[in-house]
Amino acid sequence: MSLVDKLKWRYATKKFDSTKKIAADKLEYILEAIQLAPTSIGLQQFKVLVIEDESIRARLREAAFGQPQVTDASHLIVFAAEILTPEHGKKYIDHVAATRNVERATLSGFEDMVQGAITGRTPEQLLVWAQKQAYIALGVLIAAASEQEVDSAPMEGFNPAKFDEILGLTEKGLTATVIAGIGYRADDDPNSKLKKVRKHKDDMFIRI
Amino acid sequence: MSLVDKLKWRYATKKFDSTKKIAADKLEYILEAIQLAPTSIGLQQFKVLVIEDESIRARLREAAFGQPQVTDASHLIVFAAEILTPEHGKKYIDHVAATRNVERATLSGFEDMVQGAITGRTPEQLLVWAQKQAYIALGVLIAAASEQEVDSAPMEGFNPAKFDEILGLTEKGLTATVIAGIGYRADDDPNSKLKKVRKHKDDMFIRI
């Protein structure tokens, strides 16, 4: 099956089979896809929580309007946007220089651009910018999980402040942004029988 | 090659081979993947411009700091966020009812939820919400293009107001949000030789 066939197979899973766990190598594969997702200037301005712990998930579920996917999926993924500081920019340039084995000084023009992108934004703009990048990675997660025939349920319906508190994110400069349950659909998930609803191509694409 | 292998193969293309065009069926495949990308409540609150026209792309390039990918990629994709109104919500429910062949009245609870999600947001919140959904679709585009060995260059560096003006988006309630050139790398693109920089998994994932 092609990726498009796999994306047709997937749907917003409502009821996961809580007894089925994603195999360790498959989970690492999906995380690697997230790691490879592109981000603005390559800054990867978010972190990704991979949560199995049952008691924490029970608390998170309460902060997510009781949605069962939070506890019943094999793993809960929380994308947490990172408010960048100039220190993050400096570390990023260090990492680029080390990875590509180049003198740091050769990156000074790039560093100015990176630092300008950080210091030129208000805290609110930094947050929205980081959140958008996390959503790219969510799209890549959806694709990679589907390719592996792993079900996924992205969710915005949760209380970010409560998630931040439960997960201790605020003190790390992080904000819970979007979450996804990943795992395997229950045989009796009624959502799996529903016909997928999408705009027709003519309503969605403007060709010029 | 797996999707992860393909994501390792891809990179932020700087120099496209402007003589190479994406075959029509391959382009439609990539657009279908975008169409299948999940969005909040299924609203697909953005439109996607698929631009080949050379003269328009020349003007867009000027509004994108002269970045060559705008004109030299096979196609320029512009994700334009849509500011939803209650009328959009109504049409969406009509479409769900028609697609799933159910009485519209059976969807009244869902419709209330959809309309609450629209009317409960300020125009600014509606915009950011729509933009985030477009970024999910961008992630799926990146994955699908890579699977098809089509290169991609997502870009935030452009003037949205100028794009909106050139493309006549404002009067349609649309705002240019993020763009991507898709096509084929030039043999001499220096970026293709650079080692990919990504955070180590230990710096990116928090396992609980």
Tab-separated table of C-alpha atoms in Angstrom:
chain	number	residue	atom	x	y	z
A	1	MET	CA	0.000	0.000	0.000
A	2	SER	CA	1.173	3.496	-0.795
A	3	LEU	CA	1.240	6.271	1.790
A	4	VAL	CA	-1.998	7.673	0.329
A	5	ASP	CA	-3.649	4.259	0.737
A	6	LYS	CA	-2.448	4.188	4.324
A	7	LEU	CA	-3.818	7.682	4.939
A	8	LYS	CA	-7.180	6.466	3.640
A	9	TRP	CA	-6.970	3.530	6.045
A	10	ARG	CA	-6.367	5.786	9.024
A	11	TYR	CA	-9.074	7.767	10.807
A	12	ALA	CA	-9.382	9.702	14.041
A	13	THR	CA	-9.433	6.743	16.390
A	14	LYS	CA	-11.909	7.138	19.201
A	15	LYS	CA	-11.597	3.763	20.935
A	16	PHE	CA	-8.185	2.148	21.208
A	17	ASP	CA	-7.573	-1.453	22.209
A	18	SER	CA	-5.769	-0.781	25.471
A	19	THR	CA	-4.249	-4.268	25.527
A	20	LYS	CA	-2.231	-3.713	22.341
A	21	LYS	CA	1.135	-1.988	22.668
A	22	ILE	CA	3.285	-0.628	19.874
A	23	ALA	CA	6.447	-2.730	19.520
A	24	ALA	CA	9.595	-0.943	20.714
A	25	ASP	CA	11.263	-0.842	17.296
A	26	LYS	CA	8.129	0.513	15.643
A	27	LEU	CA	7.814	3.227	18.273
A	28	GLU	CA	11.438	4.246	17.720
A	29	TYR	CA	10.802	4.350	13.979
A	30	ILE	CA	7.871	6.748	14.454
A	31	LEU	CA	9.935	8.925	16.802
A	32	GLU	CA	12.709	9.009	14.212
A	33	ALA	CA	10.242	10.347	11.657
A	34	ILE	CA	9.274	13.106	14.103
A	35	GLN	CA	12.966	13.835	14.609
A	36	LEU	CA	13.392	14.209	10.841
A	37	ALA	CA	10.468	16.605	10.390
A	38	PRO	CA	11.632	19.975	9.066
A	39	THR	CA	11.279	23.102	11.202
A	40	SER	CA	11.834	26.816	10.684
A	41	ILE	CA	15.594	27.443	10.322
A	42	GLY	CA	16.058	23.894	11.622
A	43	LEU	CA	15.563	25.010	15.209
A	44	GLN	CA	13.240	22.156	16.276
A	45	GLN	CA	11.642	24.514	18.778
A	46	PHE	CA	9.590	21.919	20.639
A	47	LYS	CA	10.008	18.778	22.689
A	48	VAL	CA	8.003	15.610	22.437
A	49	LEU	CA	6.764	13.722	25.494
A	50	VAL	CA	6.202	10.017	25.016
A	51	ILE	CA	3.981	8.919	27.872
A	52	GLU	CA	3.181	5.402	28.970
A	53	ASP	CA	2.807	5.929	32.720
A	54	GLU	CA	-0.748	5.015	33.658
A	55	SER	CA	-1.230	7.239	36.688
A	56	ILE	CA	-0.020	10.338	34.873
A	57	ARG	CA	-2.224	9.511	31.917
A	58	ALA	CA	-5.223	9.185	34.220
A	59	ARG	CA	-4.569	12.723	35.465
A	60	LEU	CA	-4.037	14.013	31.932
A	61	ARG	CA	-7.293	12.452	30.831
A	62	GLU	CA	-9.151	14.514	33.430
A	63	ALA	CA	-7.489	17.595	31.931
A	64	ALA	CA	-8.597	16.485	28.455
A	65	PHE	CA	-12.371	16.351	28.947
A	66	GLY	CA	-12.141	12.660	29.807
A	67	GLN	CA	-11.213	11.626	26.292
A	68	PRO	CA	-10.481	7.882	26.458
A	69	GLN	CA	-7.662	7.976	23.905
A	70	VAL	CA	-5.445	9.668	26.499
A	71	THR	CA	-5.346	6.561	28.683
A	72	ASP	CA	-6.227	3.773	26.250
A	73	ALA	CA	-3.832	4.372	23.374
A	74	SER	CA	-0.566	2.475	23.525
A	75	HIS	CA	1.325	5.745	23.976
A	76	LEU	CA	0.311	9.353	24.438
A	77	ILE	CA	2.422	11.848	22.520
A	78	VAL	CA	2.487	15.446	23.786
A	79	PHE	CA	4.063	18.102	21.579
A	80	ALA	CA	5.361	20.879	23.812
A	81	ALA	CA	6.364	24.148	22.156
A	82	GLU	CA	9.610	25.679	23.378
A	83	ILE	CA	9.976	29.426	23.927
A	84	LEU	CA	13.405	30.017	22.438
A	85	THR	CA	16.030	32.245	24.041
A	86	PRO	CA	19.337	33.465	22.583
A	87	GLU	CA	20.960	30.637	24.557
A	88	HIS	CA	18.990	28.111	22.488
A	89	GLY	CA	20.220	29.865	19.351
A	90	LYS	CA	23.821	29.641	20.524
A	91	LYS	CA	23.510	25.938	21.326
A	92	TYR	CA	21.940	25.315	17.941
A	93	ILE	CA	24.858	26.917	16.129
A	94	ASP	CA	27.264	24.857	18.282
A	95	HIS	CA	25.370	21.755	17.213
A	96	VAL	CA	25.403	22.690	13.510
A	97	ALA	CA	29.167	23.340	13.662
A	98	ALA	CA	29.821	20.039	15.440
A	99	THR	CA	27.538	17.986	13.160
A	100	ARG	CA	28.995	19.410	9.969
A	101	ASN	CA	32.526	19.636	11.357
A	102	VAL	CA	32.993	23.261	10.395
A	103	GLU	CA	34.586	26.174	12.240
A	104	ARG	CA	32.003	28.023	14.264
A	105	ALA	CA	33.191	31.346	12.819
A	106	THR	CA	32.113	30.291	9.328
A	107	LEU	CA	28.531	30.238	10.620
A	108	SER	CA	28.501	33.810	11.931
A	109	GLY	CA	26.139	35.068	9.218
A	110	PHE	CA	23.784	32.185	9.869
A	111	GLU	CA	24.035	32.762	13.607
A	112	ASP	CA	23.039	36.415	13.183
A	113	MET	CA	19.997	35.266	11.216
A	114	VAL	CA	19.051	32.704	13.869
A	115	GLN	CA	19.469	35.167	16.727
A	116	GLY	CA	17.511	37.810	14.844
A	117	ALA	CA	14.672	35.347	14.359
A	118	ILE	CA	14.596	34.738	18.109
A	119	THR	CA	15.135	38.235	19.507
A	120	GLY	CA	12.907	39.832	16.862
A	121	ARG	CA	9.857	37.986	18.166
A	122	THR	CA	7.762	38.727	21.235
A	123	PRO	CA	7.251	35.832	23.696
A	124	GLU	CA	3.763	35.341	22.232
A	125	GLN	CA	5.146	35.245	18.678
A	126	LEU	CA	7.872	32.813	19.748
A	127	LEU	CA	5.181	30.531	21.175
A	128	VAL	CA	2.974	30.539	18.074
A	129	TRP	CA	6.038	30.069	15.848
A	130	ALA	CA	7.142	27.049	17.878
A	131	GLN	CA	3.615	25.633	17.940
A	132	LYS	CA	3.391	25.757	14.154
A	133	GLN	CA	6.606	23.759	13.835
A	134	ALA	CA	5.206	21.167	16.227
A	135	TYR	CA	2.208	20.808	13.934
A	136	ILE	CA	4.510	19.978	11.000
A	137	ALA	CA	5.950	17.196	13.135
A	138	LEU	CA	2.419	16.075	13.994
A	139	GLY	CA	1.718	15.744	10.271
A	140	VAL	CA	4.850	13.656	9.833
A	141	LEU	CA	3.838	11.542	12.847
A	142	ILE	CA	0.440	10.879	11.263
A	143	ALA	CA	2.122	9.796	8.030
A	144	ALA	CA	4.759	7.596	9.664
A	145	ALA	CA	2.322	5.943	12.057
A	146	SER	CA	-0.088	5.253	9.197
A	147	GLU	CA	2.719	3.786	7.109
A	148	GLN	CA	3.381	1.400	10.000
A	149	GLU	CA	-0.335	0.650	10.337
A	150	VAL	CA	-0.391	2.288	13.720
A	151	ASP	CA	-3.561	4.210	14.498
A	152	SER	CA	-3.450	7.805	15.610
A	153	ALA	CA	-5.796	10.284	17.235
A	154	PRO	CA	-4.550	13.883	17.239
A	155	MET	CA	-6.359	16.043	19.791
A	156	GLU	CA	-6.542	19.746	20.606
A	157	GLY	CA	-9.246	19.295	23.225
A	158	PHE	CA	-7.294	19.575	26.455
A	159	ASN	CA	-6.390	22.207	29.006
A	160	PRO	CA	-2.795	23.253	28.204
A	161	ALA	CA	-2.256	24.936	31.575
A	162	LYS	CA	-3.248	21.767	33.434
A	163	PHE	CA	-1.074	19.629	31.161
A	164	ASP	CA	1.845	21.984	31.784
A	165	GLU	CA	1.283	21.673	35.538
A	166	ILE	CA	0.926	17.880	35.587
A	167	LEU	CA	3.956	17.397	33.349
A	168	GLY	CA	6.105	20.139	34.925
A	169	LEU	CA	6.527	21.880	31.585
A	170	THR	CA	6.330	25.560	32.532
A	171	GLU	CA	9.598	25.551	34.476
A	172	LYS	CA	11.280	24.065	31.402
A	173	GLY	CA	10.009	26.874	29.144
A	174	LEU	CA	7.608	24.455	27.443
A	175	THR	CA	3.884	24.630	26.688
A	176	ALA	CA	1.710	21.661	25.765
A	177	THR	CA	0.434	22.401	22.268
A	178	VAL	CA	-1.178	19.391	20.651
A	179	ILE	CA	-1.392	15.736	21.629
A	180	ALA	CA	-1.916	12.428	19.879
A	181	GLY	CA	-2.772	8.954	21.050
A	182	ILE	CA	-1.048	6.256	19.003
A	183	GLY	CA	-1.748	2.546	19.119
A	184	TYR	CA	-4.319	0.145	17.748
A	185	ARG	CA	-8.041	0.618	17.133
A	186	ALA	CA	-10.484	-1.496	19.123
A	187	ASP	CA	-12.486	-3.910	16.978
A	188	ASP	CA	-15.676	-2.186	18.050
A	189	ASP	CA	-14.609	1.425	17.550
A	190	PRO	CA	-17.697	2.918	15.867
A	191	ASN	CA	-15.576	5.670	14.298
A	192	SER	CA	-13.747	3.099	12.179
A	193	LYS	CA	-16.956	2.442	10.238
A	194	LEU	CA	-17.637	6.077	9.361
A	195	LYS	CA	-16.960	7.242	5.830
A	196	LYS	CA	-14.104	9.720	5.700
A	197	VAL	CA	-15.237	13.291	5.060
A	198	ARG	CA	-12.949	15.515	3.015
A	199	LYS	CA	-13.488	18.533	0.823
A	200	HIS	CA	-13.560	17.773	-2.866
A	201	LYS	CA	-10.351	18.711	-4.614
A	202	ASP	CA	-12.150	21.524	-6.446
A	203	ASP	CA	-13.138	23.057	-3.096
A	204	MET	CA	-9.676	22.726	-1.651
A	205	PHE	CA	-7.115	23.467	-4.347
A	206	ILE	CA	-6.766	26.641	-6.382
A	207	ARG	CA	-4.656	26.031	-9.467
A	208	ILE	CA	-2.909	28.983	-11.061
B	1	MET	CA	13.083	2.547	1.088
B	2	SER	CA	10.921	3.229	4.103
B	3	LEU	CA	9.388	6.626	4.800
B	4	VAL	CA	12.115	7.294	7.356
B	5	ASP	CA	14.771	6.523	4.728
B	6	LYS	CA	13.015	8.910	2.358
B	7	LEU	CA	12.911	11.607	5.040
B	8	LYS	CA	16.663	11.168	5.462
B	9	TRP	CA	17.067	11.545	1.693
B	10	ARG	CA	15.143	14.821	1.638
B	11	TYR	CA	16.594	18.146	2.689
B	12	ALA	CA	15.578	21.807	2.417
B	13	THR	CA	16.227	22.216	-1.288
B	14	LYS	CA	17.819	25.544	-2.129
B	15	LYS	CA	18.424	25.125	-5.868
B	16	PHE	CA	15.810	23.330	-7.947
B	17	ASP	CA	16.356	22.121	-11.509
B	18	SER	CA	13.833	24.415	-13.203
B	19	THR	CA	13.690	22.192	-16.291
B	20	LYS	CA	12.248	19.219	-14.377
B	21	LYS	CA	8.487	19.139	-13.846
B	22	ILE	CA	6.550	16.823	-11.556
B	23	ALA	CA	4.465	14.386	-13.612
B	24	ALA	CA	0.730	15.103	-13.456
B	25	ASP	CA	-0.218	11.843	-11.715
B	26	LYS	CA	2.499	12.310	-9.117
B	27	LEU	CA	1.329	15.847	-8.404
B	28	GLU	CA	-2.246	14.630	-7.955
B	29	TYR	CA	-0.986	11.937	-5.591
B	30	ILE	CA	0.746	14.537	-3.421
B	31	LEU	CA	-2.356	16.743	-3.427
B	32	GLU	CA	-4.443	13.757	-2.390
B	33	ALA	CA	-2.176	13.251	0.608
B	34	ILE	CA	-2.735	16.905	1.566
B	35	GLN	CA	-6.469	16.354	1.163
B	36	LEU	CA	-6.286	13.406	3.563
B	37	ALA	CA	-4.358	15.274	6.271
B	38	PRO	CA	-6.374	15.468	9.496
B	39	THR	CA	-7.566	18.846	10.799
B	40	SER	CA	-9.297	20.063	13.931
B	41	ILE	CA	-12.907	18.757	13.925
B	42	GLY	CA	-12.327	17.858	10.265
B	43	LEU	CA	-12.928	21.444	9.176
B	44	GLN	CA	-9.988	21.690	6.741
B	45	GLN	CA	-9.849	25.398	7.440
B	46	PHE	CA	-7.377	26.346	4.692
B	47	LYS	CA	-7.041	26.268	0.960
B	48	VAL	CA	-4.020	25.215	-1.037
B	49	LEU	CA	-2.795	27.133	-4.060
B	50	VAL	CA	-0.858	25.123	-6.628
B	51	ILE	CA	1.008	27.634	-8.734
B	52	GLU	CA	2.797	27.051	-12.004
B	53	ASP	CA	2.221	30.433	-13.688
B	54	GLU	CA	5.633	32.002	-14.300
B	55	SER	CA	4.709	35.667	-14.203
B	56	ILE	CA	2.849	35.331	-10.913
B	57	ARG	CA	5.708	33.357	-9.432
B	58	ALA	CA	8.138	36.089	-10.480
B	59	ARG	CA	6.056	38.601	-8.501
B	60	LEU	CA	5.771	36.231	-5.531
B	61	ARG	CA	9.533	35.746	-5.518
B	62	GLU	CA	9.992	39.489	-5.039
B	63	ALA	CA	7.653	39.220	-2.044
B	64	ALA	CA	9.734	36.317	-0.703
B	65	PHE	CA	13.121	37.980	-0.384
B	66	GLY	CA	14.067	36.764	-3.859
B	67	GLN	CA	14.252	33.132	-2.806
B	68	PRO	CA	14.895	31.146	-6.011
B	69	GLN	CA	12.755	28.167	-4.993
B	70	VAL	CA	9.641	30.280	-5.578
B	71	THR	CA	10.229	30.427	-9.326
B	72	ASP	CA	12.498	27.441	-9.946
B	73	ALA	CA	10.629	24.607	-8.268
B	74	SER	CA	8.287	22.624	-10.471
B	75	HIS	CA	5.305	23.938	-8.492
B	76	LEU	CA	4.858	26.437	-5.703
B	77	ILE	CA	2.400	25.401	-3.011
B	78	VAL	CA	0.824	28.160	-0.900
B	79	PHE	CA	-1.150	27.159	2.175
B	80	ALA	CA	-3.748	29.855	2.842
B	81	ALA	CA	-5.527	29.792	6.203
B	82	GLU	CA	-9.270	30.380	6.092
B	83	ILE	CA	-11.044	32.536	8.685
B	84	LEU	CA	-14.115	30.424	9.367
B	85	THR	CA	-17.604	31.865	9.705
B	86	PRO	CA	-20.804	30.123	10.892
B	87	GLU	CA	-21.644	29.729	7.193
B	88	HIS	CA	-18.557	27.526	6.770
B	89	GLY	CA	-19.705	25.481	9.744
B	90	LYS	CA	-23.132	25.010	8.195
B	91	LYS	CA	-21.692	23.936	4.854
B	92	TYR	CA	-19.393	21.490	6.623
B	93	ILE	CA	-22.301	19.815	8.395
B	94	ASP	CA	-24.167	19.657	5.061
B	95	HIS	CA	-21.125	17.930	3.570
B	96	VAL	CA	-20.794	15.451	6.459
B	97	ALA	CA	-24.491	14.568	6.178
B	98	ALA	CA	-24.257	14.098	2.407
B	99	THR	CA	-21.014	12.090	2.543
B	100	ARG	CA	-22.256	9.736	5.243
B	101	ASN	CA	-25.807	9.703	3.951
B	102	VAL	CA	-27.359	10.565	7.300
B	103	GLU	CA	-30.199	12.898	8.225
B	104	ARG	CA	-28.855	16.335	9.010
B	105	ALA	CA	-30.862	16.422	12.257
B	106	THR	CA	-28.850	13.516	13.654
B	107	LEU	CA	-25.792	15.780	13.531
B	108	SER	CA	-27.262	18.606	15.613
B	109	GLY	CA	-25.058	17.928	18.635
B	110	PHE	CA	-21.982	17.839	16.414
B	111	GLU	CA	-23.136	20.998	14.660
B	112	ASP	CA	-23.441	22.818	17.974
B	113	MET	CA	-19.885	21.780	18.780
B	114	VAL	CA	-18.603	22.942	15.393
B	115	GLN	CA	-20.408	26.279	15.608
B	116	GLY	CA	-19.206	26.795	19.171
B	117	ALA	CA	-15.635	26.191	18.032
B	118	ILE	CA	-16.052	28.889	15.391
B	119	THR	CA	-18.051	31.545	17.249
B	120	GLY	CA	-16.088	31.019	20.471
B	121	ARG	CA	-12.880	32.229	18.831
B	122	THR	CA	-11.802	35.777	18.031
B	123	PRO	CA	-10.767	36.475	14.409
B	124	GLU	CA	-7.124	36.312	15.514
B	125	GLN	CA	-7.698	32.961	17.239
B	126	LEU	CA	-9.512	31.635	14.185
B	127	LEU	CA	-6.516	32.586	12.059
B	128	VAL	CA	-3.914	30.921	14.270
B	129	TRP	CA	-6.132	27.832	14.617
B	130	ALA	CA	-6.453	27.568	10.836
B	131	GLN	CA	-2.742	28.156	10.337
B	132	LYS	CA	-1.855	25.303	12.673
B	133	GLN	CA	-4.040	22.919	10.670
B	134	ALA	CA	-2.278	24.022	7.493
B	135	TYR	CA	1.029	23.091	9.109
B	136	ILE	CA	-0.220	19.532	9.710
B	137	ALA	CA	-0.959	19.342	5.993
B	138	LEU	CA	2.510	20.720	5.278
B	139	GLY	CA	3.971	17.851	7.306
B	140	VAL	CA	1.935	15.360	5.315
B	141	LEU	CA	3.034	17.062	2.078
B	142	ILE	CA	6.675	16.688	3.105
B	143	ALA	CA	6.144	12.992	3.801
B	144	ALA	CA	4.195	12.260	0.613
B	145	ALA	CA	6.567	14.217	-1.627
B	146	SER	CA	9.556	12.458	-0.063
B	147	GLU	CA	7.904	9.064	-0.549
B	148	GLN	CA	7.597	9.960	-4.248
B	149	GLU	CA	11.217	11.184	-4.330
B	150	VAL	CA	10.039	14.695	-4.981
B	151	ASP	CA	12.116	17.392	-3.315
B	152	SER	CA	10.529	20.009	-1.120
B	153	ALA	CA	11.493	23.371	0.349
B	154	PRO	CA	9.056	24.693	2.971
B	155	MET	CA	9.478	28.433	3.539
B	156	GLU	CA	8.163	30.966	6.042
B	157	GLY	CA	10.308	33.790	4.673
B	158	PHE	CA	7.806	35.798	2.662
B	159	ASN	CA	5.547	38.795	3.100
B	160	PRO	CA	2.051	37.403	3.705
B	161	ALA	CA	0.315	40.736	3.001
B	162	LYS	CA	2.002	40.980	-0.400
B	163	PHE	CA	1.206	37.354	-1.183
B	164	ASP	CA	-2.433	37.979	-0.238
B	165	GLU	CA	-2.510	40.984	-2.544
B	166	ILE	CA	-0.846	39.282	-5.524
B	167	LEU	CA	-3.026	36.196	-5.180
B	168	GLY	CA	-6.253	38.046	-4.329
B	169	LEU	CA	-6.639	36.110	-1.090
B	170	THR	CA	-7.951	38.745	1.314
B	171	GLU	CA	-11.314	39.117	-0.426
B	172	LYS	CA	-11.714	35.345	-0.147
B	173	GLY	CA	-11.128	35.387	3.626
B	174	LEU	CA	-7.755	33.697	3.140
B	175	THR	CA	-4.270	34.508	4.433
B	176	ALA	CA	-1.042	33.089	3.018
B	177	THR	CA	0.506	31.127	5.861
B	178	VAL	CA	3.363	28.925	4.727
B	179	ILE	CA	4.682	27.978	1.291
B	180	ALA	CA	6.668	25.132	-0.220
B	181	GLY	CA	8.465	24.665	-3.487
B	182	ILE	CA	8.244	21.085	-4.754
B	183	GLY	CA	10.179	19.591	-7.636
B	184	TYR	CA	13.635	18.227	-8.262
B	185	ARG	CA	16.974	19.289	-6.839
B	186	ALA	CA	19.602	20.703	-9.190
B	187	ASP	CA	22.693	18.523	-9.477
B	188	ASP	CA	24.805	21.360	-8.144
B	189	ASP	CA	22.638	22.372	-5.184
B	190	PRO	CA	25.253	22.870	-2.460
B	191	ASN	CA	22.632	22.214	0.232
B	192	SER	CA	22.267	18.623	-0.930
B	193	LYS	CA	25.806	17.904	0.281
B	194	LEU	CA	25.310	19.244	3.799
B	195	LYS	CA	24.951	16.784	6.642
B	196	LYS	CA	21.455	16.871	8.149
B	197	VAL	CA	21.347	18.529	11.573
B	198	ARG	CA	18.843	17.204	14.075
B	199	LYS	CA	18.679	17.152	17.851
B	200	HIS	CA	19.711	13.870	19.403
B	201	LYS	CA	16.773	11.813	20.547
B	202	ASP	CA	17.785	12.383	24.178
B	203	ASP	CA	17.491	16.148	23.643
B	204	MET	CA	14.156	15.909	21.885
B	205	PHE	CA	12.083	13.208	23.564
B	206	ILE	CA	11.009	13.050	27.191
B	207	ARG	CA	9.886	9.550	28.111
B	208	ILE	CA	7.519	9.125	31.021
